[in-house]
Coordinates of C-alpha atoms in Angstrom, one line a residue:
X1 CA 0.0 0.0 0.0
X2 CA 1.2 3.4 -1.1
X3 CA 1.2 6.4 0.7
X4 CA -1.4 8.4 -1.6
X5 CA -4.2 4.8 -0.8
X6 CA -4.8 6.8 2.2
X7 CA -6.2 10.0 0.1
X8 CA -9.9 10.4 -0.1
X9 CA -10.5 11.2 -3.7
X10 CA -13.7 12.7 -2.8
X11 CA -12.1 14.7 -0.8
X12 CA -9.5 15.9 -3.4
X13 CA -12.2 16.9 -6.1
X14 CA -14.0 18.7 -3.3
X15 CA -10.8 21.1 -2.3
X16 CA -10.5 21.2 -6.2
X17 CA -13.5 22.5 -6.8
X18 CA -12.9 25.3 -4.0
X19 CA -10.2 26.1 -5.6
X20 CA -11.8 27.1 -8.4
X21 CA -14.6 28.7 -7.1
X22 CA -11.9 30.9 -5.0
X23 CA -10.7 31.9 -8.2
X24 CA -14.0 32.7 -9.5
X25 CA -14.8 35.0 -6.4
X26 CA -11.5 37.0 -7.1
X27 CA -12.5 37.6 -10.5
X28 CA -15.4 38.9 -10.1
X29 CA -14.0 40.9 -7.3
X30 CA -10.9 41.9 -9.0
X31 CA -12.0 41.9 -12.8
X32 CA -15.7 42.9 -13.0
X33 CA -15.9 44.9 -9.6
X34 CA -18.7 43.0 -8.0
X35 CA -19.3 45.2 -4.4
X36 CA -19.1 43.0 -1.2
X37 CA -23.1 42.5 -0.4
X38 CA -23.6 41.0 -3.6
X39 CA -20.1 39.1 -3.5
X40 CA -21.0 37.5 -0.2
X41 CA -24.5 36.1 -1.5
X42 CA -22.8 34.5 -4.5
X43 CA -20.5 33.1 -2.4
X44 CA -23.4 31.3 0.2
X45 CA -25.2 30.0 -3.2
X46 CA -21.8 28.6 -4.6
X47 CA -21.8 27.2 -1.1
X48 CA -25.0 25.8 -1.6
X49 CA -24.4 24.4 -4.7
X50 CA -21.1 22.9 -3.7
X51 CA -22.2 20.7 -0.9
X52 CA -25.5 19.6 -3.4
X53 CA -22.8 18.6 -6.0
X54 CA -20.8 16.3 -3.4
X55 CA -24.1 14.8 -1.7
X56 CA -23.0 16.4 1.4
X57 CA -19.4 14.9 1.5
X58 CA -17.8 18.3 2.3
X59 CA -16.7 17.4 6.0
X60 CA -13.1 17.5 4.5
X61 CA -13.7 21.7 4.5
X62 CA -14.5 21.7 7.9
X63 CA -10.8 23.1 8.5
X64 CA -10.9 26.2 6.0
X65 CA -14.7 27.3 7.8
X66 CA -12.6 26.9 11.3
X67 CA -9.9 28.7 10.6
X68 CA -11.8 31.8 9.6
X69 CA -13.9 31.6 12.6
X70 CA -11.1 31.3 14.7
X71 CA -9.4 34.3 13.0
X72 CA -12.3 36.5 13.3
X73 CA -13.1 35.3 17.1
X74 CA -9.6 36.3 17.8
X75 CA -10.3 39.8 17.3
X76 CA -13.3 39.9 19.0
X77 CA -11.6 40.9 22.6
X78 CA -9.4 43.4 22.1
X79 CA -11.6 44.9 19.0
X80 CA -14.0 45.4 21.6
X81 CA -11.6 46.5 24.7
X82 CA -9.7 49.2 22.5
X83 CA -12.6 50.0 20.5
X84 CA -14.7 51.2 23.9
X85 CA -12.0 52.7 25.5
X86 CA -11.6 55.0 23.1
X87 CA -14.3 56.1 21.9
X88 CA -15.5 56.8 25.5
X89 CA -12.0 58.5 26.0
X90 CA -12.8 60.8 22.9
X91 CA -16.7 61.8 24.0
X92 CA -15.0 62.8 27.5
X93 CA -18.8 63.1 28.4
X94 CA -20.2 60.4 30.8
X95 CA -23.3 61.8 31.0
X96 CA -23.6 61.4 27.1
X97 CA -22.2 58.0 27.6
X98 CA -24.7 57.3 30.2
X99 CA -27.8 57.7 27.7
X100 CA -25.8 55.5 25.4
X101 CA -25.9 52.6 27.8
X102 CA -29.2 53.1 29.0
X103 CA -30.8 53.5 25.4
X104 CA -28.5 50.2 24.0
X105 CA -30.0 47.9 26.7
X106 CA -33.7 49.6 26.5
X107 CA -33.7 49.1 22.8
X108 CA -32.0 45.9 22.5
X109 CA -34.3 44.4 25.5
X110 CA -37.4 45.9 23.3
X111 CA -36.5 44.1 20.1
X112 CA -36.4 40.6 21.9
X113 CA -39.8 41.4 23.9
X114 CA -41.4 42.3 20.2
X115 CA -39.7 39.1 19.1
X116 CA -41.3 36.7 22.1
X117 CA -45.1 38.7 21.7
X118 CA -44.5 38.0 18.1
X119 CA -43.9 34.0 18.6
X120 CA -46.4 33.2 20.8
X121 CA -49.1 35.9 19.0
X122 CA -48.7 33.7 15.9
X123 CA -47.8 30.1 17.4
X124 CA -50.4 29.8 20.0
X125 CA -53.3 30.2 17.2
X126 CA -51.4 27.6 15.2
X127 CA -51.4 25.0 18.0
X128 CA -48.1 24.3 17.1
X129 CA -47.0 20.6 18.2
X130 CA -50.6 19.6 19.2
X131 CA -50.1 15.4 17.9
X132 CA -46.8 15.1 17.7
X133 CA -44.9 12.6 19.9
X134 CA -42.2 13.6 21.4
X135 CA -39.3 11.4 23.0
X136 CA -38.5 11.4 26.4
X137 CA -34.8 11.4 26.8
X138 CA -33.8 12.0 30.4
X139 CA -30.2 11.2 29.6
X140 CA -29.8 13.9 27.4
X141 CA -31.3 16.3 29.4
X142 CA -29.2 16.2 32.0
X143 CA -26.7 17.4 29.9
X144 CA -28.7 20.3 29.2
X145 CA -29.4 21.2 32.2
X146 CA -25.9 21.2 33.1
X147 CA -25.5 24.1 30.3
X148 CA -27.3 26.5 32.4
X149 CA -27.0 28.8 35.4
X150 CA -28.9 29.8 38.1
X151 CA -29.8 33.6 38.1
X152 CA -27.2 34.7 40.6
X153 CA -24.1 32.8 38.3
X154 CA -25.4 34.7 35.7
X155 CA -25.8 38.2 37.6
X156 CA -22.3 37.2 38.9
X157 CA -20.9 36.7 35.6
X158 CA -21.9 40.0 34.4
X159 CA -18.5 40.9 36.0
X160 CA -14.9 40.6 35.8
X161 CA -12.9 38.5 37.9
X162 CA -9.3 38.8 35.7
X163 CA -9.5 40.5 32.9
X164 CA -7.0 37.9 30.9
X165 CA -9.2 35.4 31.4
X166 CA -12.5 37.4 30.0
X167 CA -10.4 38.3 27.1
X168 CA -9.1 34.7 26.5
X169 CA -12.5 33.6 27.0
X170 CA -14.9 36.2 24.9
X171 CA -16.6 37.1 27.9
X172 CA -19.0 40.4 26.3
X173 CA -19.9 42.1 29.3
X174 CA -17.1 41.6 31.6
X175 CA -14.9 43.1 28.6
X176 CA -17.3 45.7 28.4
X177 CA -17.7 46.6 32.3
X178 CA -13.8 46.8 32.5
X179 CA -13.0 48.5 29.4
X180 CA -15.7 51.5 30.7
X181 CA -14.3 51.5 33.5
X182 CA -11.0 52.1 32.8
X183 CA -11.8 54.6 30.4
X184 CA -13.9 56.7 32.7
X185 CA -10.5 56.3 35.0
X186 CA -8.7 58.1 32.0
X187 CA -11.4 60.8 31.4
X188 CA -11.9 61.4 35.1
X189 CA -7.6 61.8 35.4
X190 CA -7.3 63.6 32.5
X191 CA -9.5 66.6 34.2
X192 CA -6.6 66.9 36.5
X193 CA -3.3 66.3 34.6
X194 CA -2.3 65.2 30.6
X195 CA -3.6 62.1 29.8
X196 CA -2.5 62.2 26.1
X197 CA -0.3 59.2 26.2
X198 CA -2.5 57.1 27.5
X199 CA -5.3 58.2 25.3
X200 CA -3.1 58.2 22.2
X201 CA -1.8 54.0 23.1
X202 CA -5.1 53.2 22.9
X203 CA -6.0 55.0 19.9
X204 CA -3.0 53.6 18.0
X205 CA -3.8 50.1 19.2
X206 CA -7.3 50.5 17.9
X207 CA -5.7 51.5 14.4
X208 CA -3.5 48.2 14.6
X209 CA -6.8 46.0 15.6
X210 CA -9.2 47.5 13.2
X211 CA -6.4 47.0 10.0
X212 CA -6.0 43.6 11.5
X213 CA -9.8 43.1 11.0
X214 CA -9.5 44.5 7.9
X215 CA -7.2 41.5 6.3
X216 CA -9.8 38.8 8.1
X217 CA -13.4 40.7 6.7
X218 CA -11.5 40.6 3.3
X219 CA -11.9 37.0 3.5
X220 CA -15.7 36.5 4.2
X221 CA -16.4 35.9 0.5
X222 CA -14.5 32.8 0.7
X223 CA -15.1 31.6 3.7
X224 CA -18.9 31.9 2.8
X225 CA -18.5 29.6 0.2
X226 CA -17.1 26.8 2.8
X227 CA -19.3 27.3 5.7
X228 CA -22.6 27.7 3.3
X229 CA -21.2 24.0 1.8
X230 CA -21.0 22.5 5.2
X231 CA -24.2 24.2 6.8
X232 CA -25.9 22.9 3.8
X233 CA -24.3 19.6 4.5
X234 CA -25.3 19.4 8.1
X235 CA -28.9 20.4 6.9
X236 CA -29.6 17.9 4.6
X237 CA -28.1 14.9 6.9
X238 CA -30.5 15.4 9.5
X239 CA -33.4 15.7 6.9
X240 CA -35.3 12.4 8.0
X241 CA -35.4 13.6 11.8
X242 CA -36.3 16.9 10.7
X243 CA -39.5 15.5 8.5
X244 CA -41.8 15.3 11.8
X245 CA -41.1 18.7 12.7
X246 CA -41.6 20.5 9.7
X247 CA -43.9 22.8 11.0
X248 CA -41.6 24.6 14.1
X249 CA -38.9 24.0 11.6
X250 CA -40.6 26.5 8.9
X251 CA -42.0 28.7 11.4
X252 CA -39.0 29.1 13.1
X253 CA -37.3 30.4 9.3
X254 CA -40.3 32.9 8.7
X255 CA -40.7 34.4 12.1
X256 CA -37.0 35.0 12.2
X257 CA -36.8 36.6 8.8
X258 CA -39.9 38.8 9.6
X259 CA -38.0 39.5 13.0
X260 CA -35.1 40.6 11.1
X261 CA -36.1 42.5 8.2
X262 CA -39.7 43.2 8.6
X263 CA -39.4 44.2 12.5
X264 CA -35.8 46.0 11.9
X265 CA -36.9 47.6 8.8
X266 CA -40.2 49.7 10.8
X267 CA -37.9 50.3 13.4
X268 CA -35.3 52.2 11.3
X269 CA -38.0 53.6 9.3
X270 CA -40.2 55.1 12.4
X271 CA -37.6 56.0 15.2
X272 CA -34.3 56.1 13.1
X273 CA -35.2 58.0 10.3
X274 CA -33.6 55.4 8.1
X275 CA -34.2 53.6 4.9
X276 CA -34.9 50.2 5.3
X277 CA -33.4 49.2 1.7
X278 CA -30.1 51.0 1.9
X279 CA -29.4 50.0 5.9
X280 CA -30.2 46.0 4.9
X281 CA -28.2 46.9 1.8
X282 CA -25.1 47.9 4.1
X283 CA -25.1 45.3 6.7
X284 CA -25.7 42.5 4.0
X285 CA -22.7 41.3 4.3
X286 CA -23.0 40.8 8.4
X287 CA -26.0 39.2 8.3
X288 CA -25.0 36.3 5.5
X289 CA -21.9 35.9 7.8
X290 CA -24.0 35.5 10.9
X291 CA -26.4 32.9 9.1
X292 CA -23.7 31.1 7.9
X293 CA -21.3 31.0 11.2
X294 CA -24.1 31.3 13.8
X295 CA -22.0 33.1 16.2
X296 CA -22.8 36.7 16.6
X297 CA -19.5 37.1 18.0
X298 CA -17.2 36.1 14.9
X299 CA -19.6 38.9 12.9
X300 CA -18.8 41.5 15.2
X301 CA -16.0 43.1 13.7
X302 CA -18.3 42.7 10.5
X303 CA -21.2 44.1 12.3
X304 CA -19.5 47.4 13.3
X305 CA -17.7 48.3 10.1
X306 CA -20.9 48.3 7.9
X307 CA -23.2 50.3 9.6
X308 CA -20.3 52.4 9.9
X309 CA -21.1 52.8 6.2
X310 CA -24.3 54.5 6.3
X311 CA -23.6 56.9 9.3
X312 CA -23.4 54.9 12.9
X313 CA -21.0 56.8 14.7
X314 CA -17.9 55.5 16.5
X315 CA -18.6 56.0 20.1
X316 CA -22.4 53.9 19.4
X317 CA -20.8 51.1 17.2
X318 CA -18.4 50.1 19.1
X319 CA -20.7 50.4 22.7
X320 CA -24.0 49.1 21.3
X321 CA -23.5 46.5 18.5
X322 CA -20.9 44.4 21.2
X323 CA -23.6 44.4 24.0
X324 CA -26.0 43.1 21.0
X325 CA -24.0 39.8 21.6
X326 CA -25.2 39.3 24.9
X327 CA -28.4 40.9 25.3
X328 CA -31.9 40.6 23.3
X329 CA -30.8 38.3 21.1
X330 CA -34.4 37.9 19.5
X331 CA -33.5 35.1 17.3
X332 CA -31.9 33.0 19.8
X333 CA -33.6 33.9 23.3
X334 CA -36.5 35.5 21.3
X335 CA -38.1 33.4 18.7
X336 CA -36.5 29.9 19.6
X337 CA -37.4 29.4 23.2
X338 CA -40.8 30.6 22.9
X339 CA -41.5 28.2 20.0
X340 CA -40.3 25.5 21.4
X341 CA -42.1 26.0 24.8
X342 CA -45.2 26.8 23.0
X343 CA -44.7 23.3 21.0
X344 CA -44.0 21.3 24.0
X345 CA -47.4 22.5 25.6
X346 CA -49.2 21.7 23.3
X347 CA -48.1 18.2 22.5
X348 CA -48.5 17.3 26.3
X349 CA -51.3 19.0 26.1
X350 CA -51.1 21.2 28.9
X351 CA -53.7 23.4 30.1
X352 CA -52.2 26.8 29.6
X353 CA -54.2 30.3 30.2
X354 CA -53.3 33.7 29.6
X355 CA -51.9 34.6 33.0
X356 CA -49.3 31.8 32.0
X357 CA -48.2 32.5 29.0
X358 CA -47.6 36.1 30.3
X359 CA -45.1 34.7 33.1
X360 CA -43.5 32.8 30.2
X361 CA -43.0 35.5 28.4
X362 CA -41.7 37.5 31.2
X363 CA -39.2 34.4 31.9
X364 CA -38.2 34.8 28.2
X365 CA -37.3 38.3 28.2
X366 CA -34.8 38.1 31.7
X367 CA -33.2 34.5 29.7
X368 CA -32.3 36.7 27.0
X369 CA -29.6 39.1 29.6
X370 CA -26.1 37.4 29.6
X371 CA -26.9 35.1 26.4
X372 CA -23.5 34.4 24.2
X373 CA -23.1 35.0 21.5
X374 CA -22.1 31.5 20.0
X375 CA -23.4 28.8 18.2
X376 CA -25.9 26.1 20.5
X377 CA -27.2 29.1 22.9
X378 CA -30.7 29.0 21.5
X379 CA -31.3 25.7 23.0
X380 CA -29.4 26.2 26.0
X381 CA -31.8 29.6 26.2
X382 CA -34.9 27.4 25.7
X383 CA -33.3 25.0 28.5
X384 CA -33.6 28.0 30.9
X385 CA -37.1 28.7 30.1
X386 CA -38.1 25.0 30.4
X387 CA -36.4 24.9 33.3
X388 CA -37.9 28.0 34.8
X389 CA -41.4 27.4 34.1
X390 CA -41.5 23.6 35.5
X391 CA -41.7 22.2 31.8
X392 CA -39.5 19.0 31.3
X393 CA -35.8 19.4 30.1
X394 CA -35.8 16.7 28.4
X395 CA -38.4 17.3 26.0
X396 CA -36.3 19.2 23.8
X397 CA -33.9 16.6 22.5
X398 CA -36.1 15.8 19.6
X399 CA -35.8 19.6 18.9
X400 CA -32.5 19.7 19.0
X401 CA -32.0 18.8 15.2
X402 CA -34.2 21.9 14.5
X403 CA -32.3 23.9 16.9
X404 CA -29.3 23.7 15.0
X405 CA -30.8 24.5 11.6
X406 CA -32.8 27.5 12.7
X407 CA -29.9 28.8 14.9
X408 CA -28.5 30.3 10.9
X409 CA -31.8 32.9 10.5
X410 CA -31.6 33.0 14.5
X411 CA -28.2 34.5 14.3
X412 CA -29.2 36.3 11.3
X413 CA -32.1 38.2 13.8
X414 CA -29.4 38.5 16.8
X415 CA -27.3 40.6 14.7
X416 CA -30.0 42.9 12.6
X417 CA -31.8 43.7 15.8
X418 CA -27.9 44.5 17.5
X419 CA -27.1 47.0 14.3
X420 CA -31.1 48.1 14.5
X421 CA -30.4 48.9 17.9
X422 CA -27.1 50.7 17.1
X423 CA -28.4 53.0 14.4
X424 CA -31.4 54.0 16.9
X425 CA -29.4 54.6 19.7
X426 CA -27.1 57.0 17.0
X427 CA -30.3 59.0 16.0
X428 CA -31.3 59.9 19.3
X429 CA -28.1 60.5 20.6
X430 CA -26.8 63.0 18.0
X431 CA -24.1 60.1 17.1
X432 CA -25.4 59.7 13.0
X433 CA -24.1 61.3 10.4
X434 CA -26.8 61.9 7.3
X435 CA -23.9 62.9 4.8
X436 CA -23.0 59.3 5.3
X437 CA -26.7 57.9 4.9
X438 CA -26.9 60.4 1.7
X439 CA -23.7 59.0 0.3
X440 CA -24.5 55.5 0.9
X441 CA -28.1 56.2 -0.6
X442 CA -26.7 58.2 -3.5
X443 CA -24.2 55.6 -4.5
X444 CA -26.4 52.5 -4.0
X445 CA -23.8 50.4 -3.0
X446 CA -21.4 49.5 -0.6
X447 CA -17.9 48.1 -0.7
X448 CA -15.6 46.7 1.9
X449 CA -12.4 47.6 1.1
X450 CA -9.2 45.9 0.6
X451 CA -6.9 45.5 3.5
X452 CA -8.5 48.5 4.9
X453 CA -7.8 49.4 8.8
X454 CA -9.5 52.0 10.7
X455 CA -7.1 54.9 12.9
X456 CA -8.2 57.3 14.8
X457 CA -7.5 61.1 13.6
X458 CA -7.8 64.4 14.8
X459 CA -8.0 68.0 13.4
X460 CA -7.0 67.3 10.1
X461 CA -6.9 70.3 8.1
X462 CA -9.2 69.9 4.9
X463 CA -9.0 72.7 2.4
X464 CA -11.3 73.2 -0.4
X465 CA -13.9 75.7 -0.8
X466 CA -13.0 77.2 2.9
X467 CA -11.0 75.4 5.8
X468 CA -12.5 73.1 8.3
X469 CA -11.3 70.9 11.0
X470 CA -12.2 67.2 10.6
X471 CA -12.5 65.6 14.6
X472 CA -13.1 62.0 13.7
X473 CA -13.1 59.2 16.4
X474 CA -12.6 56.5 13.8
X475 CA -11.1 57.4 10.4
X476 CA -9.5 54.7 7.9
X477 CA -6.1 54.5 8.6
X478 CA -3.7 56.2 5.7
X479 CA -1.0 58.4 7.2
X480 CA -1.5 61.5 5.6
X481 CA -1.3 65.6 4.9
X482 CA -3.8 67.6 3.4
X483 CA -3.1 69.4 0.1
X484 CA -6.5 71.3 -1.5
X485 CA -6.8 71.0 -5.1
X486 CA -10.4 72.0 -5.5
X487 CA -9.8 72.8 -9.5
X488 CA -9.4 69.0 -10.2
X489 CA -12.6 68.4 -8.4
X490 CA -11.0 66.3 -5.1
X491 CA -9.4 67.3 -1.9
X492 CA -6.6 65.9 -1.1
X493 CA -5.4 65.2 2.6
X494 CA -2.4 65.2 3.5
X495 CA -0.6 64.6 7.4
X496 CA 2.2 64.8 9.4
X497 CA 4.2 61.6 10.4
X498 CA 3.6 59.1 8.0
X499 CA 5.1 57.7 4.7
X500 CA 2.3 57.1 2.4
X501 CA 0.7 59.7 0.6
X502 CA -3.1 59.3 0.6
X503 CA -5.7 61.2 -1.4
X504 CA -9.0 62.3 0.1
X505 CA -11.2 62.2 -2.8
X506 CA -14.9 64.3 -2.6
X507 CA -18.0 64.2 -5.5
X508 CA -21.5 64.5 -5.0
X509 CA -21.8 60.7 -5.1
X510 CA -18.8 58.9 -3.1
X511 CA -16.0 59.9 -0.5
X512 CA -13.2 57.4 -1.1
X513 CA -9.6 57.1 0.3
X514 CA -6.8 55.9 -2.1
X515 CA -3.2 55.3 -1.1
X516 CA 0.1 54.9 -3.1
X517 CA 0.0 51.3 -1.8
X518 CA -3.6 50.3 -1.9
X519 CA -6.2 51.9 -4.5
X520 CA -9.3 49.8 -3.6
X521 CA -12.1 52.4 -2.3
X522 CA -12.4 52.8 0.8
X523 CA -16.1 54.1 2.3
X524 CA -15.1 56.8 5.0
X525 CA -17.8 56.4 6.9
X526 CA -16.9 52.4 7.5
X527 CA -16.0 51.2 11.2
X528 CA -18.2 53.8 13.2
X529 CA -16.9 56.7 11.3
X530 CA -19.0 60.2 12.5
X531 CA -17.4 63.0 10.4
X532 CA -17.7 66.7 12.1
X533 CA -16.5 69.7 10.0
X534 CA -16.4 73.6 11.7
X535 CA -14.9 76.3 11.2
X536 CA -11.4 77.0 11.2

């Protein structure tokens, strides 16, 4: 026997075929231009189509899918930790940052309660479950149960015990408490004595962090195309279990995707003053890699940078879209738990009256504080409410099949009603820039931008029809100086202490940075960017 017997030939024409598809998504990026949103949805049907061709025998591509998410998990922590510190460092207002909390927790607990009347308002009338026999597996229940905590672990949990080990460990809120913290610290000293090299470290870090995301978002095309082949692979092998529960299992897709586009969309229209079409437009790309990785955590970094695109500001996106991860969560500690309780009544055929479905409901909403952000927590949220409400664990592990599948629109609803939330909470809170939503609106597209990083810059001069001064708290990172040349139609920028020359370039219709070394557009308003011109 020879040392290639060993090789799975399936395996081989499957990586083959990646290859090539790989190649396909760089030439339509490279060659024809194809903008990001639509680049990712063509990679998720080539993924499709993939895992279809191969009869589900993709498991060999497993690898590529886990390296991205590992990559993009990575930056999760310190994106987060830099990210908050400075932008609460540059508002130097904790009274403004103060409504930001309260507002990011109101509206992201108002999106799941909307979610959980909105499940059992359509699943109680359906008598979902009624007939259908459900196993009683007490085994595998008590490893669900082991999944969850009592109400004071997860009060306790809320806060930091050593901050290595939250970072390590992805731990939302704890980041989130310390990072505050410490940057109040800094604002509070800085009253008193120069804090500027403090402030400036962390500013500088948050350029090397968002330029690191940067690289990794470049390569959620690709890695579309693997994890949409081995969802779709993962799908269709658990198609005979999944037969008998059709019903939640198409329920569960439809009142997520009404959650997440028809829920979000009133939202933004009514209280954000935003286009529905051109903020699902933007954020595209977020939600396809949140269906596809079902981890609202790994999109993050996604998350922030396009609704950056359409006028977010820094201080909000980098506050509100993180706590998103953690709290609400309609898809996951909405939708999901409230379904499946709502099935399990009724095929034990339980006698349930208003005042208890009210108590449910009111269960359902607290579940949803301290939920991560990874993929399994919907049905370790519904193991809570089961628990909670006296209805038996181990009822859900014949819905644990269905779980898994409706975790991808799930994940798809955490994260719309987490950048909802965001774009709200910028509205009201003076953080949203409408030259951004214009431009984005005006251009009717939205590209991600090759290796593009994010710096933080400060009273740049811009000279064109009169001088202003440009305070931005998150500004693509291109060392620059500013030199007007308002004749050829374009500012440029120019700055002190850097190497490449960048050019600022304005037009009714776009606002894109080039550089020497990199002349793929970049969208200024990306990663949080609030642009505020005054007078000189």
């Amino acid at each position: 026997m020879g040392p290639l017997s060993s090789i799975d030939p399936t395996a081989v024409a499957v990586w083959v075929a990646v290859i090539v598809l790989f190649a396909l998504i760089a030439l339509l990026r490279v060659a024809l231009k194809v903008n990001f949103s639509v680049l990712t949805i063509v990679a998720l049907v080539l993924g499709i189509a993939l895992s279809l061709a191969f009869n589900g025998d993709v498991t060999s591509l497993n690898l590529l899918g886990n390296i991205y998410i590992n990559l993009i998990t990575a930056l999760v922590a310190p994106l987060i930790f830099v990210s908050i510190i400075s932008s609460i460092t540059y508002v130097g207002n904790l009274r403004k940052l103060r409504g930001i909390g309260l507002r990011s927790v109101g509206w992201l607990m108002l999106t799941n309660l909307i979610a959980i009347v909105m499940t059992l308002a359509v699943a109680i009338p359906l008598h979902i479950g009624s007939g259908v026999k459900l196993v009683n597996d007490e085994a595998t229940a008590g490893f669900l149960t082991s999944q969850t905590a009592p109400f004071d672990q997860v009060v306790l949990n809320f806060f930091p015990k050593n901050i290595i080990g939250d970072l390590s460990g992805n731990r939302v809120v704890p980041i989130i408490i310390t990072a505050t913290v410490l940057a109040i610290a800094i604002v509070s000293v800085g009253r008193k004595r120069s804090v500027d090299i403090v402030r400036g470290f962390f500013d500088q870090t948050k350029d090397v962090i968002y330029k690191a995301v940067g690289y990794v978002v470049e390569l959620t095309p690709y890695a579309v195309i693997v994890l949409g082949a081995t969802s779709t692979a993962a799908t269709t092998s658990k198609a005979d279990a999944l037969l008998a529960l059709l019903g939640i299992l198409l329920l569960g897709f439809a009142l997520n995707f009404v959650q997440a586009f028809l829920v979000n969309g009133a939202l933004l229209a009514l209280v954000a003053k935003v286009p529905p079409l051109t903020f699902f437009k933007a954020v595209l790309p977020a939600q396809t890699a949140a269906f596809t990785t079902q981890s609202s955590v790994a999109t993050l970094p996604l998350s922030i940078r396009q609704i950056g695109t359409i006028g977010v500001g820094a201080d909000v996106a980098n506050f509100t879209t993180p706590i998103g991860t953690t709290i609400g969560m309609p898809g996951c500690a909405g939708v999901w738990p409230m379904l499946s309780a709502v099935f399990t009544i009724n095929a034990l055929g339980l006698d349930y009256g208003p005042a208890a479905y009210v108590g449910l409901a009111i269960i359902g909403l607290f579940a949803s504080i301290g939920t991560a952000g990874v993929p399994g927590t919907a049905i370790v949220t519904a193991t809570t409410v089961f628990t909670a409400v006296g209805l038996p664990v181990q009822l859900l592990v014949p819905l644990v099949p269905v779980s898994n599948i409706v975790g991808m629109p799930s994940t798809m609803a955490n994260v719309s009603a987490a950048v909802t939330c965001a774009t709200i909470v910028a509205r009201q809170t003076g953080e949203f820039d409408d030259d951004a939503l214009r431009r984005a609106r005006s251009a009717g597209r939205h590209r991600v931008p090759a290796a593009a990083g994010v710096a933080g810059v400060a009273g740049v001069a811009v000279a064109g029809a009169g001088v202003a001064s440009v305070a931005s708290p998150v500004a693509f990172a291109a060392p620059a100086a500013a030199v007007a040349s308002p004749a050829a139609g374009a500012t440029r920028v120019a700055g002190v202490g850097g190497s490449a020359i960048g050019r600022l370039s304005l037009s009714t219709s776009t606002l894109s940075l080039h550089r020497s070394d990199d002349d793929a557009p970049v969208p200024i308003g990306a990663c949080g960017v609030a642009d505020h011109a005054t007078a000189a």
